[in-house]
Short mmCIF file of C-alpha atoms in Angstrom, two decimals:
data_model
loop_
_atom_site.label_atom_id
_atom_site.label_comp_id
_atom_site.label_asym_id
_atom_site.label_seq_id
_atom_site.Cartn_x
_atom_site.Cartn_y
_atom_site.Cartn_z
CA MET A 1 26.35 74.63 122.73
CA SER A 2 27.23 76.91 119.99
CA GLU A 3 24.55 79.26 118.67
CA PRO A 4 22.80 78.11 115.49
CA LEU A 5 24.29 79.37 112.35
CA PRO A 6 22.29 82.11 110.82
CA VAL A 7 21.31 81.34 107.14
CA THR A 8 20.42 84.20 104.78
CA ILE A 9 18.57 83.08 101.48
CA ILE A 10 19.06 84.98 98.34
CA GLY A 11 16.29 84.50 95.57
CA GLY A 12 14.87 86.19 92.70
CA TYR A 13 14.05 85.55 89.19
CA LEU A 14 16.33 84.45 86.40
CA GLY A 15 18.91 87.32 85.67
CA THR A 16 17.97 89.58 88.59
CA GLY A 17 21.41 89.78 89.81
CA LYS A 18 21.84 87.17 92.60
CA THR A 19 25.27 85.99 91.34
CA THR A 20 26.55 89.57 91.19
CA LEU A 21 25.21 90.14 94.85
CA VAL A 22 26.86 87.17 96.31
CA ASN A 23 30.28 88.30 94.60
CA HIS A 24 29.77 91.57 96.28
CA LEU A 25 29.09 90.21 99.38
CA LEU A 26 32.26 88.24 99.51
CA ARG A 27 34.21 91.00 98.35
CA THR A 28 32.97 93.54 101.14
CA ALA A 29 32.93 90.72 103.97
CA GLN A 30 35.42 92.77 105.88
CA GLY A 31 36.65 89.73 107.91
CA ARG A 32 33.12 88.16 108.32
CA LYS A 33 33.54 84.40 107.31
CA LEU A 34 30.71 83.77 104.93
CA ALA A 35 29.76 80.21 103.67
CA VAL A 36 27.89 80.52 100.43
CA MET A 37 26.01 77.62 98.82
CA VAL A 38 24.88 77.23 95.35
CA ASN A 39 23.59 74.47 93.02
CA GLU A 40 26.85 74.35 90.97
CA PHE A 41 29.88 76.38 90.50
CA GLY A 42 28.93 76.91 86.87
CA ALA A 43 25.79 78.60 88.24
CA LEU A 44 28.14 80.96 90.28
CA PRO A 45 31.28 82.15 88.69
CA ILE A 46 33.12 83.57 91.71
CA ASP A 47 35.30 86.54 90.82
CA GLU A 48 38.71 85.14 90.08
CA ASP A 49 40.70 87.45 92.40
CA LEU A 50 38.81 86.25 95.22
CA ILE A 51 39.80 82.55 94.96
CA GLU A 52 42.62 81.24 97.06
CA ALA A 53 42.13 77.47 96.36
CA GLN A 54 39.51 75.36 94.66
CA GLY A 55 38.62 71.72 94.98
CA ASP A 56 35.84 69.41 93.55
CA ASP A 57 33.29 70.61 96.16
CA LEU A 58 34.63 73.75 97.87
CA ILE A 59 36.26 76.83 96.90
CA SER A 60 38.35 78.78 99.42
CA ILE A 61 37.86 82.64 99.15
CA ALA A 62 40.10 85.34 100.41
CA GLY A 63 39.33 86.41 104.02
CA GLY A 64 38.33 83.16 105.33
CA CYS A 65 35.11 82.70 103.20
CA VAL A 66 34.15 79.62 101.19
CA CYS A 67 31.80 78.45 98.42
CA CYS A 68 30.47 75.03 98.20
CA THR A 69 27.77 73.34 96.09
CA PHE A 70 24.63 71.51 97.20
CA GLY A 71 23.21 69.97 94.16
CA SER A 72 20.06 68.38 94.80
CA ASP A 73 20.48 67.73 98.45
CA LEU A 74 20.72 70.98 100.40
CA SER A 75 20.33 69.38 103.85
CA ALA A 76 23.33 66.94 103.34
CA ALA A 77 25.63 69.86 102.30
CA LEU A 78 24.62 72.07 105.28
CA ILE A 79 25.44 69.13 107.54
CA GLU A 80 28.98 68.68 105.75
CA LEU A 81 29.46 72.48 106.04
CA GLY A 82 29.04 72.33 109.75
CA LYS A 83 31.88 69.91 110.09
CA LEU A 84 34.17 72.45 108.41
CA PRO A 85 37.31 73.06 110.90
CA VAL A 86 36.64 76.84 110.81
CA ARG A 87 33.20 77.71 111.86
CA PRO A 88 31.61 80.38 109.30
CA ASP A 89 29.85 83.47 110.76
CA GLN A 90 26.99 83.23 108.27
CA VAL A 91 25.55 80.91 105.64
CA VAL A 92 24.25 82.38 102.21
CA ILE A 93 22.22 80.14 100.10
CA GLU A 94 21.50 81.26 96.37
CA CYS A 95 18.30 79.86 95.12
CA SER A 96 17.74 79.14 91.54
CA GLY A 97 15.96 81.61 89.47
CA VAL A 98 12.87 79.62 89.72
CA ALA A 99 12.95 78.50 93.33
CA ILE A 100 10.33 79.54 96.10
CA PRO A 101 12.51 80.72 98.96
CA SER A 102 10.02 79.87 101.66
CA ALA A 103 10.65 76.22 100.50
CA ILE A 104 14.45 76.56 101.31
CA ALA A 105 13.85 78.20 104.54
CA ALA A 106 11.67 75.30 105.69
CA SER A 107 14.49 72.75 104.82
CA VAL A 108 16.65 74.92 106.97
CA THR A 109 14.52 74.92 110.08
CA LEU A 110 14.68 71.00 110.25
CA LEU A 111 18.33 71.07 110.70
CA GLU A 112 19.79 71.35 114.21
CA GLY A 113 22.52 73.99 114.38
CA PHE A 114 21.13 76.17 111.73
CA ALA A 115 18.55 79.00 111.77
CA PRO A 116 16.97 81.07 108.93
CA ASP A 117 17.94 84.82 109.19
CA GLY A 118 16.05 86.43 106.41
CA THR A 119 15.22 86.22 102.70
CA VAL A 120 16.56 88.77 100.29
CA VAL A 121 14.68 88.74 96.83
CA LEU A 122 15.93 90.70 93.84
CA VAL A 123 14.01 92.18 91.11
CA ASP A 124 14.97 93.62 87.79
CA ALA A 125 13.65 97.20 87.85
CA GLU A 126 13.27 97.26 83.96
CA THR A 127 11.32 94.17 83.76
CA ILE A 128 9.52 93.15 87.04
CA ARG A 129 6.17 94.49 86.50
CA THR A 130 5.69 93.26 83.04
CA ALA A 131 6.88 89.96 84.20
CA ALA A 132 4.66 89.75 87.02
CA ILE A 133 1.49 89.90 84.95
CA ASP A 134 3.04 87.19 82.67
CA ASP A 135 0.76 84.05 82.25
CA TYR A 136 3.54 81.69 82.41
CA ILE A 137 5.99 83.15 85.07
CA GLY A 138 4.19 85.76 86.85
CA ASP A 139 2.84 83.43 89.72
CA THR A 140 6.51 82.18 90.45
CA ILE A 141 7.55 85.84 90.73
CA LEU A 142 4.89 86.85 92.96
CA ARG A 143 5.25 84.11 95.40
CA GLN A 144 9.01 84.73 95.39
CA LEU A 145 8.24 88.51 96.42
CA ALA A 146 5.76 87.38 99.00
CA ASP A 147 8.76 85.46 100.85
CA ALA A 148 11.11 88.41 100.88
CA ASP A 149 12.19 90.27 104.08
CA LEU A 150 14.07 92.70 101.91
CA ALA A 151 13.28 93.32 98.18
CA VAL A 152 16.27 94.73 96.20
CA ILE A 153 15.08 96.84 93.36
CA ASN A 154 18.20 96.13 91.19
CA LYS A 155 19.39 97.53 87.96
CA ALA A 156 17.82 100.86 89.07
CA ASP A 157 20.09 102.68 86.39
CA LEU A 158 18.06 101.09 83.57
CA VAL A 159 14.99 103.15 84.37
CA ASP A 160 13.97 106.69 84.83
CA VAL A 161 13.00 108.26 88.19
CA PRO A 162 9.20 108.14 87.67
CA THR A 163 9.27 104.54 86.63
CA LEU A 164 11.51 103.80 89.80
CA SER A 165 9.17 105.76 92.12
CA ALA A 166 6.14 103.88 90.64
CA LEU A 167 7.91 100.56 91.08
CA GLU A 168 8.65 101.22 94.88
CA SER A 169 4.75 101.99 95.18
CA TRP A 170 3.84 98.83 93.51
CA LEU A 171 6.27 96.70 95.63
CA SER A 172 4.93 98.14 98.81
CA ASP A 173 1.67 96.76 97.85
CA THR A 174 2.72 93.41 96.41
CA ALA A 175 5.22 92.75 98.98
CA PRO A 176 4.01 94.62 101.96
CA ARG A 177 5.91 92.61 104.69
CA ALA A 178 9.44 93.41 102.88
CA LYS A 179 11.70 96.25 103.35
CA THR A 180 12.86 97.77 99.97
CA ILE A 181 16.38 99.04 98.88
CA VAL A 182 17.24 100.37 95.55
CA SER A 183 20.58 99.27 94.00
CA GLU A 184 22.69 99.14 90.84
CA HIS A 185 24.93 96.16 89.88
CA SER A 186 23.46 94.65 93.14
CA LYS A 187 25.55 96.67 95.43
CA VAL A 188 23.81 96.13 98.54
CA PRO A 189 25.70 96.77 101.81
CA LEU A 190 26.51 93.95 103.78
CA ASP A 191 24.96 94.90 106.99
CA ILE A 192 21.75 95.49 105.04
CA ALA A 193 21.63 92.11 103.11
CA LEU A 194 22.62 89.92 106.04
CA GLY A 195 21.51 89.45 109.66
CA LEU A 196 17.74 90.46 108.91
CA GLY A 197 16.83 88.38 111.77
CA ALA A 198 13.43 87.69 110.21
CA THR A 199 11.29 84.65 111.03
CA PRO A 200 10.54 82.62 108.02
CA ILE A 201 6.99 82.58 106.82
CA GLN A 202 5.07 79.26 106.19
CA SER A 203 6.60 77.27 103.52
CA GLN A 204 4.53 77.31 100.13
CA GLN A 205 3.45 74.18 98.65
CA MET A 206 5.67 74.11 95.72
CA GLY A 207 9.52 74.23 96.20
CA HIS A 208 10.26 75.46 92.66
CA ALA A 209 8.63 76.17 89.12
CA ASP A 210 11.12 74.08 86.94
CA GLY A 211 8.20 72.58 85.11
CA LEU A 212 7.54 75.97 83.56
CA PHE A 213 10.99 75.93 81.88
CA ASP A 214 12.88 74.46 79.11
CA SER A 215 16.57 74.75 78.36
CA ILE A 216 19.37 73.94 75.85
CA ALA A 217 22.90 73.75 76.10
CA LEU A 218 25.07 75.16 73.43
CA PRO A 219 28.47 73.46 73.17
CA CYS A 220 31.50 75.81 72.80
CA ALA A 221 34.28 73.56 72.28
CA ASP A 222 36.01 75.65 69.68
CA PRO A 223 36.99 79.50 70.24
CA LEU A 224 34.44 81.88 69.05
CA ASP A 225 33.46 85.58 68.71
CA GLY A 226 31.28 86.05 71.56
CA GLU A 227 29.65 89.57 70.67
CA PRO A 228 27.80 88.27 67.38
CA LEU A 229 26.54 85.24 69.33
CA ALA A 230 25.14 87.42 72.14
CA LYS A 231 23.36 89.68 69.60
CA ALA A 232 21.91 86.69 67.89
CA LEU A 233 20.57 85.04 71.10
CA THR A 234 18.80 88.25 72.25
CA ASP A 235 16.50 88.09 69.17
CA PRO A 236 12.98 88.21 70.55
CA LYS A 237 11.72 85.70 68.35
CA LEU A 238 13.90 83.11 70.31
CA HIS A 239 12.08 83.85 73.55
CA ILE A 240 15.33 83.35 75.69
CA THR A 241 14.67 84.45 79.23
CA ARG A 242 18.10 83.92 80.54
CA ALA A 243 21.48 82.65 79.13
CA LYS A 244 24.87 82.39 80.56
CA GLY A 245 27.91 80.26 80.11
CA PHE A 246 31.66 80.39 78.93
CA PHE A 247 33.63 80.46 75.94
CA ASP A 248 37.18 80.93 74.75
CA PRO A 249 37.44 84.07 72.48
CA ILE A 250 38.82 84.63 69.04
CA PRO A 251 41.46 85.39 68.07
CA ASP A 252 42.97 84.38 71.66
CA GLY A 253 42.78 85.44 75.18
CA PRO A 254 41.42 84.42 78.56
CA ARG A 255 38.11 82.54 78.87
CA LYS A 256 35.07 84.63 78.87
CA ALA A 257 31.57 84.56 80.45
CA LEU A 258 28.31 85.54 78.68
CA HIS A 259 25.33 86.72 80.24
CA ILE A 260 22.03 87.36 78.58
CA VAL A 261 18.83 88.63 80.22
CA GLY A 262 16.04 89.27 77.68
CA HIS A 263 17.34 91.86 75.32
CA ARG A 264 20.34 92.67 77.52
CA TRP A 265 23.76 91.05 77.29
CA ASP A 266 27.35 91.42 78.68
CA ILE A 267 30.53 89.69 78.24
CA THR A 268 33.04 89.49 81.10
CA ASP A 269 36.21 87.68 82.41
CA SER A 270 35.65 84.21 83.64
CA PRO A 271 37.39 81.80 86.16
CA PRO A 272 39.93 80.17 83.90
CA ASN A 273 38.46 76.38 84.73
CA ALA A 274 34.90 77.58 84.19
CA PRO A 275 33.16 74.84 82.16
CA LEU A 276 32.79 75.61 78.20
CA GLY A 277 29.11 75.97 76.95
CA ILE A 278 26.23 78.27 77.11
CA VAL A 279 22.78 77.28 78.55
CA CYS A 280 19.77 79.12 77.43
CA ILE A 281 16.48 78.99 79.47
CA GLY A 282 12.96 79.97 78.35
CA VAL A 283 9.49 79.32 79.07
CA LYS A 284 7.87 76.08 77.62
CA GLY A 285 5.47 76.78 74.92
CA GLN A 286 7.47 79.79 73.78
CA PHE A 287 10.99 78.48 73.86
CA GLU A 288 12.32 77.94 70.28
CA ARG A 289 14.89 75.02 70.73
CA ASP A 290 15.35 74.39 67.12
CA LEU A 291 15.68 78.09 66.08
CA ILE A 292 18.04 78.74 68.92
CA ARG A 293 20.45 75.93 67.58
CA LYS A 294 20.18 77.40 64.00
CA THR A 295 20.51 81.01 65.06
CA ALA A 296 23.44 80.02 67.07
CA LYS A 297 25.15 77.98 64.16
CA GLU A 298 24.65 80.99 61.95
CA ALA A 299 26.26 83.55 64.31
CA LEU A 300 29.28 81.38 64.81
#
């Protein structure tokens, strides 16, 4: 009988760099066949130069890796993954930004042929300590950290040395069972992120905190100037925690991806077939849907 497939879970709050980490792992796989599972392709824009072929449910990646979706049924997707003609060496599951990783690990332990192999949780070096004491999202963030076998202090280039040192001390108290590593742009070595070999802790009661959040989708059917829109959507009065999506630029050119985390924004190249539209996410009770629509319209 084959050994169970090891499953690494990647978690962390919205905008911490999970997508960037997954792309980095695929780019540095060095012959290891990774199977990456995500909620939907739109949530994980795979770097275009890695893609060899793309179907409705499966992306073939250079080097024998694959990426597939699981939607709302992770167990069924894992079972289908086990039927692939070429067996992967490792499965990587990217959680949503509000998921509790131990709940994902609990689902994996119930499936024959798969075994949890550690949980990686990313944190934003610039915002994590403020977010952790937020009345709305603090509990979710602390529960994610409690599940971590490896805590990645990402975006370390955005803070100074004393702040980073204080954050490392805070994490050693907040997530005492986790090893820590500091990174920029989610560049964590493959052999550190995968193969942690950790036994998952007991699942916490709630698998996600979706009920705390609200979202709005902004259509982008026509080409637009992304920079004014990005600057407008980072206005603090909108209370947008995270925004991402795809648009066609003015005057012309390849499709672009827009990423917003709090007051920071970035525009990058996008896979050519990525779905047009931008999704904005924020905490219920703070999120200004009507104001977001008005602001976006004025920016365009």
